[in-house]
């Protein structure tokens, strides 16, 4: 099953992103900690796109889809207007270096990499798609009420 | 998110209520700047009502750690729920900052480091 959510590129929209991810993941039996990690990872990607790629432009929009296949969760964040950056050349900073330099940013992608099993960004047309994958060992949907 | 402050038992307490993400991190950063501009050297971050933290909120904390050390400022974070604590643990931040469970323990930690 695929769930989708579109939102405008404003910082206020990010709360809605988190609510969508949480509501979707609540359809499955997943621990609260893991759900929060997945919300966080999606939030971090969306925040980067909203703030850095789109400069919080309310006329721009992004789309998230969440799909479940067996024990795997796939998250896609589609950006129609930006080709993104070269993920393969990204060098993750060390936390110690961030502390020494007093830098506020830099931890978002560290969190995404730590939480997700796979992270990739692929160009699509004039835009790009972030693809995040997480395997949940015991991913089962909540039982439906009769 | 709401950020409130009070001074109590020789400590400057910043209380966070809600989600600490990119939009609310600005207010949190301002509250730390306000703390730095007054003379108290003991900072408690009350997270009992903190529901969620993103890297922007963590970045506010991390960006001030070096300055806290240089100025002999003691900071203790307390009241983290298990989801928020887990985010600190993912980054290894729980090894870099003093985290306590209760306000009483946090104040004791400040006193014992004085």
Coordinates of C-alpha atoms in Angstrom, one line a residue:
Chain A
X1 CA 0.0 0.0 0.0
X2 CA 1.3 3.5 -0.9
X3 CA 0.5 6.6 1.1
X4 CA 1.2 10.1 -0.3
X5 CA 1.3 13.6 1.1
X6 CA 2.0 16.8 -0.6
X7 CA 3.1 20.0 1.2
X8 CA 4.3 23.5 0.5
X9 CA 7.9 24.4 1.2
X10 CA 7.4 26.4 4.4
X11 CA 8.9 25.6 7.8
X12 CA 5.4 25.5 9.2
X13 CA 4.5 22.6 6.9
X14 CA 7.1 20.3 8.5
X15 CA 4.8 19.6 11.5
X16 CA 2.3 18.2 9.0
X17 CA 5.0 16.0 7.4
X18 CA 5.7 14.5 10.8
X19 CA 2.0 13.9 11.5
X20 CA 1.6 12.2 8.1
X21 CA 4.5 9.9 8.7
X22 CA 3.4 9.1 12.2
X23 CA -0.2 8.4 11.1
X24 CA 1.0 6.1 8.3
X25 CA 3.4 4.1 10.5
X26 CA 0.8 3.7 13.1
X27 CA -0.9 1.3 10.7
X28 CA 1.9 -1.1 11.5
X29 CA 3.1 -2.7 14.7
X30 CA 6.4 -0.8 15.1
X31 CA 8.0 0.4 18.3
X32 CA 7.5 4.0 19.3
X33 CA 11.3 4.5 19.2
X34 CA 11.6 3.3 15.7
X35 CA 8.6 5.3 14.6
X36 CA 10.2 8.4 16.0
X37 CA 13.5 7.6 14.2
X38 CA 11.7 7.3 10.9
X39 CA 9.7 10.5 11.4
X40 CA 13.0 12.2 12.2
X41 CA 14.8 10.9 9.1
X42 CA 12.0 12.1 6.8
X43 CA 11.8 15.4 8.7
X44 CA 15.5 16.0 8.2
X45 CA 15.4 15.4 4.5
X46 CA 12.3 17.6 4.1
X47 CA 13.8 20.3 6.3
X48 CA 16.9 20.4 4.1
X49 CA 14.9 20.6 1.0
X50 CA 12.5 23.3 2.4
X51 CA 15.2 25.5 3.9
X52 CA 18.2 25.0 1.6
X53 CA 16.9 23.9 -1.8
X54 CA 13.7 26.0 -1.8
X55 CA 14.6 28.8 0.7
X56 CA 11.2 28.3 2.4
X57 CA 9.3 29.4 -0.7
X58 CA 5.5 28.8 -0.2
X59 CA 4.8 28.5 -3.9
X60 CA 7.1 25.4 -4.1
X61 CA 5.9 22.0 -3.1
X62 CA 7.3 18.5 -2.3
X63 CA 5.7 15.1 -2.1
X64 CA 6.3 12.2 0.2
X65 CA 5.2 8.6 -0.4
X66 CA 5.5 5.8 2.0
X67 CA 5.2 2.2 0.7
X68 CA 5.3 -1.1 2.5
X69 CA 6.5 -4.3 0.8
X70 CA 6.8 -7.3 3.1
X71 CA 9.2 -6.3 5.9
X72 CA 10.5 -3.2 4.1
X73 CA 9.4 0.4 4.3
X74 CA 10.3 2.7 1.4
X75 CA 10.1 6.5 1.7
X76 CA 10.4 8.8 -1.3
X77 CA 10.6 12.5 -1.2
X78 CA 10.0 14.0 -4.6
X79 CA 11.4 17.4 -5.5
X80 CA 10.3 18.4 -9.0
X81 CA 12.4 21.5 -9.2
X82 CA 15.8 20.6 -7.8
X83 CA 18.3 18.1 -9.0
X84 CA 19.7 17.7 -5.5
X85 CA 23.3 17.3 -4.5
X86 CA 25.8 14.4 -5.2
X87 CA 25.0 12.1 -2.3
X88 CA 27.9 9.8 -3.3
X89 CA 30.5 12.6 -2.6
X90 CA 28.9 13.6 0.7
X91 CA 31.3 13.3 3.6
X92 CA 29.7 12.9 7.0
X93 CA 31.3 15.3 9.5
X94 CA 32.5 14.0 12.9
X95 CA 30.5 15.1 15.9
X96 CA 33.7 16.3 17.6
X97 CA 34.4 18.6 14.7
X98 CA 30.9 20.1 14.8
X99 CA 31.4 20.8 18.6
X100 CA 34.9 22.4 18.0
X101 CA 33.6 24.6 15.2
X102 CA 30.4 25.6 17.1
X103 CA 28.5 24.7 14.0
X104 CA 24.7 24.5 14.3
X105 CA 24.1 22.4 11.2
X106 CA 25.5 19.1 9.8
X107 CA 23.7 16.6 12.0
X108 CA 20.6 16.0 9.9
X109 CA 22.2 13.7 7.3
X110 CA 24.1 11.9 10.1
X111 CA 20.8 11.1 11.7
X112 CA 19.3 10.0 8.3
X113 CA 22.3 7.7 7.6
X114 CA 22.1 6.2 11.1
X115 CA 18.4 5.5 11.0
X116 CA 17.9 4.2 7.5
X117 CA 19.3 1.1 5.9
X118 CA 19.7 2.7 2.6
X119 CA 19.7 6.3 1.4
X120 CA 20.0 7.4 -2.2
X121 CA 19.1 10.4 -4.3
X122 CA 18.3 10.1 -8.0
X123 CA 17.6 12.7 -10.6
X124 CA 14.2 12.6 -12.3
X125 CA 13.5 15.0 -15.0
X126 CA 14.3 18.5 -13.8
X127 CA 14.1 17.3 -10.2
X128 CA 15.2 14.5 -7.9
X129 CA 13.9 11.8 -5.6
X130 CA 15.3 10.9 -2.2
X131 CA 14.8 7.2 -1.6
X132 CA 15.0 5.9 2.0
X133 CA 14.7 2.3 2.9
X134 CA 14.2 0.7 6.3
X135 CA 13.8 -3.0 6.9
X136 CA 11.7 -3.8 10.0
X137 CA 12.2 -7.4 11.2
X138 CA 8.7 -7.8 12.4
X139 CA 6.7 -5.4 10.3
X140 CA 3.0 -6.4 10.6
X141 CA -0.1 -4.3 10.0
X142 CA -2.4 -3.7 13.0
X143 CA -5.3 -6.1 13.0
X144 CA -8.4 -4.6 11.5
X145 CA -11.4 -4.3 13.7
X146 CA -14.3 -6.4 12.6
Chain B
X1 CA 6.9 25.2 20.7
X2 CA 7.0 27.3 23.9
X3 CA 10.3 28.3 25.6
X4 CA 10.1 29.6 29.1
X5 CA 12.8 30.5 31.6
X6 CA 13.1 30.9 35.3
X7 CA 15.9 31.2 37.9
X8 CA 15.7 28.9 40.8
X9 CA 18.2 27.5 43.3
X10 CA 21.1 29.3 41.7
X11 CA 20.2 27.8 38.3
X12 CA 18.9 29.3 35.1
X13 CA 16.3 26.9 33.8
X14 CA 15.1 26.9 30.2
X15 CA 11.9 24.8 29.8
X16 CA 10.9 23.4 26.4
X17 CA 7.3 22.5 25.6
X18 CA 6.4 20.9 22.3
X19 CA 8.4 20.0 19.2
X20 CA 12.0 21.4 18.7
X21 CA 12.4 21.6 15.0
X22 CA 14.0 24.1 12.5
X23 CA 11.3 26.7 13.1
X24 CA 11.3 26.6 16.9
X25 CA 15.1 26.2 17.3
X26 CA 15.5 30.0 16.8
X27 CA 13.6 30.7 20.0
X28 CA 15.6 28.1 21.8
X29 CA 18.9 29.6 20.6
X30 CA 17.7 33.1 21.7
X31 CA 17.0 31.7 25.2
X32 CA 20.5 30.4 25.4
X33 CA 21.9 33.7 24.2
X34 CA 19.9 35.5 26.9
X35 CA 21.4 33.1 29.4
X36 CA 24.9 33.8 28.2
X37 CA 24.3 37.5 28.6
X38 CA 23.6 37.3 32.3
X39 CA 25.9 36.1 35.0
X40 CA 24.5 32.7 36.1
X41 CA 26.9 29.8 35.2
X42 CA 24.5 27.0 35.9
X43 CA 22.1 26.1 33.1
X44 CA 19.4 23.5 33.3
X45 CA 17.4 22.5 30.2
X46 CA 14.0 21.1 31.3
X47 CA 12.8 18.7 28.7
X48 CA 9.9 17.1 30.6
X49 CA 7.4 18.5 28.0
X50 CA 9.7 18.2 25.0
X51 CA 7.9 15.9 22.6
X52 CA 10.3 15.8 19.7
X53 CA 13.8 17.1 18.7
X54 CA 15.3 17.4 15.3
X55 CA 18.8 18.2 14.3
X56 CA 18.2 21.9 14.4
X57 CA 17.4 21.7 18.1
X58 CA 20.4 19.5 18.7
X59 CA 22.5 21.9 16.7
X60 CA 21.6 24.7 19.1
X61 CA 23.0 22.7 22.0
X62 CA 26.1 21.4 20.2
X63 CA 27.0 24.9 18.9
X64 CA 27.3 26.2 22.4
X65 CA 29.2 23.3 24.0
X66 CA 32.6 24.7 23.3
X67 CA 31.7 28.2 24.7
X68 CA 30.2 26.6 27.8
X69 CA 33.5 24.8 28.4
X70 CA 35.6 27.9 27.8
X71 CA 33.4 29.9 30.2
X72 CA 33.1 27.2 32.9
X73 CA 29.4 27.0 32.4
X74 CA 27.7 23.8 33.7
X75 CA 24.7 22.6 31.6
X76 CA 22.5 19.7 32.6
X77 CA 19.6 18.4 30.5
X78 CA 16.8 16.6 32.3
X79 CA 13.4 15.0 31.8
X80 CA 14.0 13.5 28.3
X81 CA 11.4 11.1 27.2
X82 CA 12.7 7.8 25.7
X83 CA 12.2 8.9 22.1
X84 CA 14.1 12.1 22.5
X85 CA 16.8 10.4 24.6
X86 CA 17.2 7.9 21.7
X87 CA 18.0 10.7 19.3
X88 CA 20.8 11.9 21.6
X89 CA 22.1 8.4 21.8
X90 CA 22.0 7.9 18.0
X91 CA 24.5 10.8 17.6
X92 CA 26.5 9.9 20.7
X93 CA 25.5 13.3 22.2
X94 CA 24.5 11.5 25.5
X95 CA 28.2 11.0 26.0
X96 CA 29.0 14.7 25.5
X97 CA 26.3 16.3 27.6
X98 CA 25.2 15.8 31.2
X99 CA 21.7 14.2 31.1
X100 CA 19.7 13.4 34.2
X101 CA 16.2 12.1 34.7
X102 CA 14.7 14.4 37.3
X103 CA 15.0 18.1 38.1
X104 CA 16.3 17.2 41.6
X105 CA 19.0 15.0 40.2
X106 CA 19.9 17.7 37.7
X107 CA 20.3 20.4 40.4
X108 CA 22.3 17.9 42.5
X109 CA 24.6 17.3 39.5
X110 CA 25.1 21.0 39.1
X111 CA 26.0 21.4 42.8
X112 CA 28.3 18.4 42.8
X113 CA 30.3 19.8 39.8
X114 CA 30.7 23.2 41.5

